[in-house]
Amino acid sequence: MLFRSYQWQSSLDNTTFTNINGATALNYQPGALTATTYYRQMQNASGVCGGPLPTNIVSITVGAFPALIPGTIGNNQSLCTGDTPAMLNATPPANGTQPVYQWQSSLDNATFTNIAGATALNYQPGAMTATTYFRQMQNAQSTCGGPLPTNVVTITVNPLLLVGSIGANQSICEGQIPALLTGVPPSNGTSPVYQWQSSLNNVTFTNITGATSLNYQPGAITATTYFRQLQNASGTCGGPLSTNVVTISFNPNLIAGSISANQSVCAGQTPALLNGIPPVNGTSPVYQWQSSLNNVTFNNISGATALNYQPGSLAATTYFRLSQNASGTCGGPVFTNTVTITVNPLPVPTITGPASACVNSTGNVYTTQTGMTGYTWTVTGGAITAGATTNSITVTWNTTGAQTVSVNYNTPAGCTATSPAVYNVTVNPLPVPTITG
């Protein structure tokens, strides 16, 4: 059987070598050195001649190479979740030859781990979802102390901005100042900034000069206006973002329509339909007819809620108006003009004249009220000989007994009594003289 033996030797001058106690294995791990030292191995084997013989000499130089001066990497970056960072560029060590590199990463800037395959001078990170720290381990031949880390570069990953909100919708009248618009800050990030915007069509928004606080006090407006707030914050991505939109609805003062028309009727007569004109502005108008006997105190007419109104028969002069209101307007309900339906009393004709007359008598005059029109006289048992269409007639009585004179007429207001006036006349027979002797 072949037997091999080994003995490691060392020397400080590469001339005088001495055995290293216990170093009889094929390989040898030197301890810490304080001076340049030379090593060789004495080898022998059974069945051969001339041994033991020395191997070649290996020198370990102490203090001959400078400490490694690592390069640097750059630069810090700030990006959004899912974005790909820019290339990380490095500078080689300032000394040594044949440098080698190993990129490392960390989520806490304390524990760094090697990035598999990242052994080039520069490194392109992939898309990131969390803030990550990078450094590069560098080494080089003919230097001491390596591998050493470069500086650390931080790639900060910012979350998307979580925008706040504003409130609240309002409805105001012409000339009224809206209430304060209040904002809720973004729910993440720091040092938030704000810009209020307004729009007349809820499509195109423009910045409001100087409106850069969390809350905003609008001035008087003359049309419906939409407001939103642009928000941004440090340490977030995607901003500035807009909040919800708040609507301040502008309602003009209600402009009432009108009603028509004045009428003059007789007592007990049904007036013509009263016609209404809707309000000039607003939507979904609502109506309530009112009436009054003195043009001062008006009361609602039950059920009279349509645009037009048909009054019933009236016994006295009555005043009507219409209460109007409409959505999207202010100041309502308001009243239209007042319409007057004048109720004229029915006449009560009276007749004056002889209540007793002789048959065949002529020139019997019967009279009623003057100033009327349409006089209609009727006589029983006699004949009208004059004035049949006037307020005074002349009658000749032709028949004895209980007879009548009746009359009706129209007042200047066009009213007629419900029935004619009747005047009773007794027509006496002529006497029949007798002579006795």
XYZ file of C-alpha atoms in Angstrom:
437
model
C 0.000 0.000 0.000
C 1.242 3.468 -0.909
C 1.729 5.746 2.114
C 2.038 9.549 1.756
C 3.201 11.977 4.423
C 3.070 15.805 4.633
C 4.758 18.467 6.710
C 4.032 22.149 6.308
C 6.904 24.558 6.881
C 7.132 28.364 7.230
C 9.827 31.009 6.875
C 10.088 34.746 7.463
C 12.979 35.190 5.017
C 12.240 32.556 2.340
C 15.541 30.882 3.276
C 15.286 29.177 6.588
C 12.126 27.026 6.858
C 10.908 25.364 10.033
C 8.261 22.728 10.550
C 4.867 23.977 11.677
C 3.864 21.881 14.643
C 0.896 19.606 13.841
C 0.565 20.805 10.250
C 0.748 17.332 8.638
C -2.432 17.327 6.554
C -2.641 17.900 2.848
C -4.127 21.408 3.380
C -3.272 24.044 5.978
C -5.142 26.992 7.488
C -2.638 29.644 8.651
C -3.482 31.681 11.685
C -3.351 35.470 11.951
C -0.097 36.896 10.621
C 1.846 39.984 11.598
C 4.578 39.763 8.938
C 5.015 38.491 5.441
C 5.430 34.710 5.634
C 6.513 32.025 3.137
C 5.031 28.523 3.128
C 6.028 25.203 1.588
C 5.132 21.592 2.143
C 7.560 18.639 2.582
C 6.139 15.537 0.910
C 7.216 11.865 1.021
C 5.748 8.558 -0.022
C 6.552 4.879 0.546
C 8.074 2.950 -2.303
C 9.855 5.983 -3.760
C 13.329 7.422 -3.310
C 14.713 10.880 -2.657
C 12.023 12.117 -0.282
C 11.008 14.071 1.543
C 11.042 16.857 -1.050
C 9.716 20.432 -0.806
C 6.833 21.806 -2.930
C 6.831 25.261 -4.464
C 6.765 28.220 -2.075
C 3.638 30.343 -1.407
C 4.019 33.799 0.117
C 1.403 35.621 2.186
C 2.256 39.295 2.123
C 1.203 41.251 5.197
C 0.918 45.038 4.925
C 1.789 45.219 1.285
C -1.814 46.174 0.008
C -3.896 49.224 0.991
C -7.354 49.037 2.554
C -10.182 48.805 -0.005
C -11.795 52.175 -0.758
C -15.327 51.339 -1.950
C -17.129 53.480 -4.507
C -20.619 54.922 -4.208
C -24.105 54.280 -5.567
C -26.890 56.712 -6.447
C -29.479 58.072 -6.183
C -32.342 58.232 -3.689
C -35.703 58.084 -5.453
C -39.380 58.587 -4.625
C -42.023 56.787 -6.658
C -45.527 55.369 -6.598
C -46.674 51.859 -5.795
C -46.044 49.600 -8.775
C -43.659 51.998 -10.534
C -40.242 50.831 -11.770
C -37.320 52.802 -10.286
C -34.589 54.358 -12.371
C -31.313 52.499 -12.804
C -29.042 52.455 -9.738
C -25.587 53.538 -10.909
C -22.396 52.754 -9.018
C -18.777 53.887 -9.128
C -16.063 51.203 -8.793
C -13.667 50.994 -5.828
C -11.066 53.756 -5.843
C -8.233 51.241 -5.629
C -7.383 47.632 -6.392
C -7.898 45.649 -9.545
C -10.495 43.275 -10.947
C -13.318 44.552 -8.732
C -16.294 42.331 -7.948
C -19.793 43.455 -6.962
C -22.851 42.142 -5.136
C -26.007 44.235 -4.796
C -28.026 43.867 -1.613
C -31.491 45.079 -0.500
C -33.300 45.617 2.783
C -36.824 46.586 3.902
C -35.648 47.969 7.262
C -32.192 49.432 6.462
C -30.719 46.980 8.980
C -30.759 43.469 7.554
C -29.450 43.317 3.989
C -29.621 40.261 1.743
C -27.939 39.512 -1.569
C -29.990 40.076 -4.717
C -29.590 36.959 -6.836
C -27.710 37.648 -10.047
C -27.136 41.328 -9.243
C -23.331 41.259 -9.635
C -22.800 44.007 -12.225
C -21.603 47.516 -11.474
C -25.097 48.957 -12.041
C -28.469 47.514 -11.083
C -32.005 47.948 -12.422
C -34.613 47.262 -9.705
C -38.012 45.944 -10.704
C -41.429 47.403 -9.831
C -41.784 48.033 -6.112
C -44.613 48.068 -3.589
C -42.711 49.090 -0.447
C -39.869 51.426 0.474
C -36.586 49.550 -0.053
C -32.928 50.240 0.786
C -30.060 49.228 -1.523
C -26.297 48.967 -1.157
C -23.491 47.290 -3.052
C -20.771 45.070 -1.604
C -17.450 45.742 -3.409
C -14.099 43.993 -3.370
C -10.904 44.193 -5.436
C -7.635 42.393 -5.713
C -4.504 43.984 -4.236
C -6.564 45.570 -1.453
C -7.375 44.654 2.088
C -10.553 44.696 4.146
C -12.995 43.808 1.363
C -15.734 43.169 0.618
C -17.044 46.507 1.946
C -20.499 48.143 1.483
C -21.094 51.355 -0.369
C -23.459 54.027 0.890
C -27.159 53.114 1.123
C -29.689 54.407 -1.409
C -33.358 54.672 -0.410
C -36.160 54.164 -2.919
C -39.258 55.482 -1.195
C -42.547 53.967 -2.362
C -45.461 56.352 -1.754
C -49.104 55.163 -1.530
C -51.829 56.643 -3.698
C -53.403 59.771 -2.257
C -56.663 59.058 -0.421
C -58.591 62.237 -1.073
C -60.965 63.733 1.507
C -64.390 65.250 0.899
C -66.321 68.541 1.019
C -69.837 69.462 2.146
C -72.599 70.273 1.715
C -75.171 70.853 -1.030
C -77.236 74.005 -0.533
C -80.213 75.792 -2.030
C -80.200 79.569 -1.713
C -82.296 82.528 -2.797
C -81.369 85.540 -4.856
C -79.027 87.804 -2.884
C -78.409 85.237 -0.155
C -74.820 84.309 0.860
C -74.138 80.542 0.840
C -73.038 78.782 4.005
C -69.349 77.926 4.518
C -68.095 74.984 2.444
C -66.126 72.668 4.744
C -63.421 70.243 3.688
C -62.101 66.975 5.121
C -58.303 66.542 4.610
C -56.739 63.604 2.754
C -56.563 60.485 4.917
C -52.866 59.920 4.195
C -49.729 61.880 3.493
C -48.432 65.009 5.179
C -48.505 68.769 4.574
C -51.721 68.723 2.532
C -52.389 71.524 0.052
C -55.754 72.648 -1.287
C -57.232 74.499 -4.273
C -60.969 75.206 -4.524
C -62.547 75.207 -7.973
C -65.948 76.241 -9.335
C -68.017 75.492 -12.422
C -71.298 76.664 -13.940
C -71.885 73.412 -15.854
C -70.341 70.726 -13.613
C -67.927 69.913 -16.447
C -65.337 72.656 -16.776
C -63.865 73.687 -13.418
C -61.552 76.656 -12.861
C -59.435 77.614 -9.870
C -60.852 80.180 -7.450
C -58.136 82.751 -6.868
C -56.846 82.672 -3.297
C -59.110 79.795 -2.246
C -56.348 77.532 -0.922
C -57.574 76.768 2.609
C -59.321 73.618 3.801
C -62.658 75.488 4.020
C -64.111 78.073 1.640
C -66.710 80.818 2.028
C -68.414 81.537 -1.313
C -69.745 84.997 -2.014
C -73.170 85.826 -3.442
C -73.934 83.896 -6.636
C -76.366 84.609 -9.455
C -76.606 81.110 -10.943
C -76.391 77.519 -9.758
C -72.702 76.817 -9.148
C -70.716 73.616 -8.588
C -67.701 73.461 -6.262
C -64.933 70.912 -5.705
C -61.540 70.921 -4.022
C -58.228 69.701 -5.428
C -56.121 68.029 -2.717
C -52.522 66.863 -2.615
C -50.143 65.726 0.146
C -46.465 64.970 0.555
C -45.547 61.283 0.671
C -48.407 60.243 -1.634
C -48.887 59.614 -5.327
C -51.533 60.461 -7.893
C -52.297 63.942 -6.616
C -53.680 66.437 -6.957
C -57.055 64.675 -6.870
C -60.515 66.231 -6.735
C -63.034 65.676 -3.981
C -66.737 65.124 -4.515
C -68.702 67.990 -6.072
C -71.011 70.193 -3.993
C -73.916 71.968 -5.688
C -75.180 75.353 -4.538
C -78.533 75.721 -6.277
C -79.477 79.323 -7.036
C -83.202 79.988 -6.886
C -84.511 83.296 -8.296
C -87.427 85.063 -6.684
C -90.763 83.719 -7.897
C -92.423 85.865 -10.558
C -96.156 85.282 -10.257
C -98.494 84.992 -13.215
C -101.888 86.629 -13.374
C -105.626 85.884 -13.427
C -108.573 87.297 -15.389
C -111.028 88.797 -15.697
C -113.207 91.238 -13.771
C -116.922 90.498 -14.225
C -120.307 91.931 -13.380
C -123.095 89.442 -12.719
C -126.568 89.410 -11.237
C -127.323 87.888 -7.893
C -127.616 84.121 -8.242
C -125.898 84.075 -11.641
C -122.871 81.810 -12.256
C -119.766 83.821 -13.274
C -117.566 82.926 -16.224
C -114.457 80.788 -15.696
C -111.521 82.562 -14.037
C -108.367 81.881 -16.076
C -104.852 81.768 -14.595
C -101.418 82.282 -16.145
C -98.624 80.184 -14.515
C -95.581 81.718 -12.797
C -92.970 83.101 -15.169
C -90.190 80.968 -13.632
C -89.653 77.802 -11.631
C -91.006 74.313 -12.214
C -93.888 72.162 -10.934
C -96.120 75.120 -10.030
C -98.813 74.709 -7.372
C -101.954 76.821 -7.001
C -104.527 77.799 -4.387
C -107.477 80.061 -5.200
C -108.662 82.432 -2.510
C -111.726 84.627 -2.120
C -112.710 87.627 -0.035
C -115.871 89.683 0.558
C -113.932 92.813 1.534
C -110.741 92.606 -0.569
C -108.754 92.493 2.690
C -109.180 89.118 4.319
C -108.789 86.249 1.856
C -109.556 82.606 2.582
C -108.587 79.468 0.687
C -111.314 77.960 -1.481
C -111.451 74.282 -0.655
C -110.357 72.085 -3.555
C -109.605 75.056 -5.841
C -106.004 74.071 -6.645
C -106.020 74.094 -10.468
C -104.696 76.857 -12.693
C -108.239 77.932 -13.613
C -111.294 78.218 -11.359
C -115.033 78.137 -11.974
C -116.864 80.070 -9.266
C -120.384 79.070 -8.319
C -123.310 81.458 -8.195
C -122.644 84.438 -5.957
C -124.896 86.470 -3.705
C -122.488 89.362 -3.102
C -119.566 91.063 -4.764
C -116.535 88.799 -4.270
C -112.794 89.250 -4.814
C -110.582 86.425 -6.083
C -106.812 85.912 -6.237
C -104.520 82.967 -6.898
C -101.681 81.905 -4.614
C -98.793 80.523 -6.713
C -95.567 78.724 -5.882
C -92.972 76.809 -7.920
C -89.969 74.609 -7.322
C -86.578 76.237 -7.882
C -87.759 79.685 -6.825
C -87.765 81.749 -3.660
C -90.279 84.000 -1.962
C -93.334 81.882 -2.686
C -96.138 81.482 -2.345
C -96.961 84.828 -3.910
C -100.310 86.207 -5.035
C -101.503 87.245 -8.444
C -103.552 90.328 -9.131
C -107.069 90.413 -7.694
C -110.145 89.913 -9.851
C -113.463 91.428 -8.797
C -116.778 89.788 -9.581
C -119.353 92.439 -8.917
C -122.721 90.973 -7.904
C -125.635 93.239 -8.743
C -128.870 92.817 -6.767
C -132.050 91.757 -8.564
C -134.564 94.579 -8.897
C -137.887 94.674 -7.013
C -140.282 96.537 -9.275
C -143.131 98.483 -7.722
C -146.246 99.872 -9.365
C -148.228 102.955 -8.413
C -151.565 103.997 -9.872
C -155.346 103.762 -9.247
C -156.291 100.558 -7.500
C -159.919 101.065 -8.437
C -161.377 102.230 -11.686
C -164.637 102.160 -13.588
C -165.117 99.943 -16.543
C -164.493 101.659 -19.844
C -162.561 104.340 -18.064
C -159.565 105.716 -19.950
C -156.428 107.594 -18.940
C -155.608 105.311 -15.986
C -151.838 105.823 -15.482
C -149.633 103.163 -13.823
C -145.958 103.888 -13.078
C -142.802 101.911 -12.004
C -139.123 102.854 -11.391
C -137.454 105.098 -13.913
C -133.990 104.622 -15.501
C -134.472 100.988 -16.431
C -134.612 99.249 -19.787
C -136.662 96.527 -21.320
C -139.924 97.443 -19.605
C -142.480 94.696 -20.047
C -146.080 95.534 -19.000
C -149.007 93.148 -18.842
C -152.634 94.072 -18.152
C -155.637 91.788 -17.612
C -159.157 93.090 -18.339
C -157.888 96.168 -20.069
C -155.730 97.623 -22.801
C -152.503 99.609 -22.740
C -153.100 102.666 -24.788
C -149.747 104.434 -24.264
C -146.193 103.950 -22.866
C -145.940 100.181 -23.225
C -142.084 100.300 -23.327
C -141.626 103.010 -20.722
C -141.869 103.227 -16.992
C -145.421 104.645 -17.234
C -148.430 103.264 -19.099
C -151.977 104.430 -19.754
C -154.718 101.830 -19.439
C -158.347 101.622 -20.516
C -160.288 99.147 -18.388
C -162.636 97.063 -20.412
C -163.747 94.347 -18.027
C -165.184 94.599 -14.553
C -163.891 92.610 -11.633
C -160.466 91.900 -10.144
C -157.848 92.764 -12.702
C -154.022 93.113 -12.615
C -151.237 95.263 -13.893
C -147.743 93.626 -13.929
C -144.317 94.879 -14.950
C -140.677 93.704 -15.200
C -137.583 95.431 -16.502
C -133.783 95.270 -16.740
C -131.567 97.321 -14.452
C -128.569 99.183 -15.937
C -126.497 96.205 -14.747
C -128.670 93.928 -16.861
C -130.459 92.255 -13.972
C -134.126 91.275 -14.035
C -136.445 90.424 -11.171
C -137.128 86.750 -10.791
C -140.837 87.513 -11.322
C -142.791 90.596 -12.414
C -144.416 92.939 -9.933
C -148.236 92.497 -9.854
C -150.605 95.320 -8.940
C -154.259 94.462 -8.238
C -156.938 96.718 -9.653
C -160.693 96.499 -9.051
C -162.689 97.490 -12.118
C -166.161 98.583 -11.107
C -169.224 98.448 -13.360
C -170.859 101.656 -14.385
C -173.847 102.582 -12.283
C -177.401 101.979 -13.621
C -179.425 104.908 -12.490
C -183.094 104.286 -11.629
C -185.841 106.759 -11.303
C -188.764 106.392 -9.064
C -191.621 108.594 -8.894
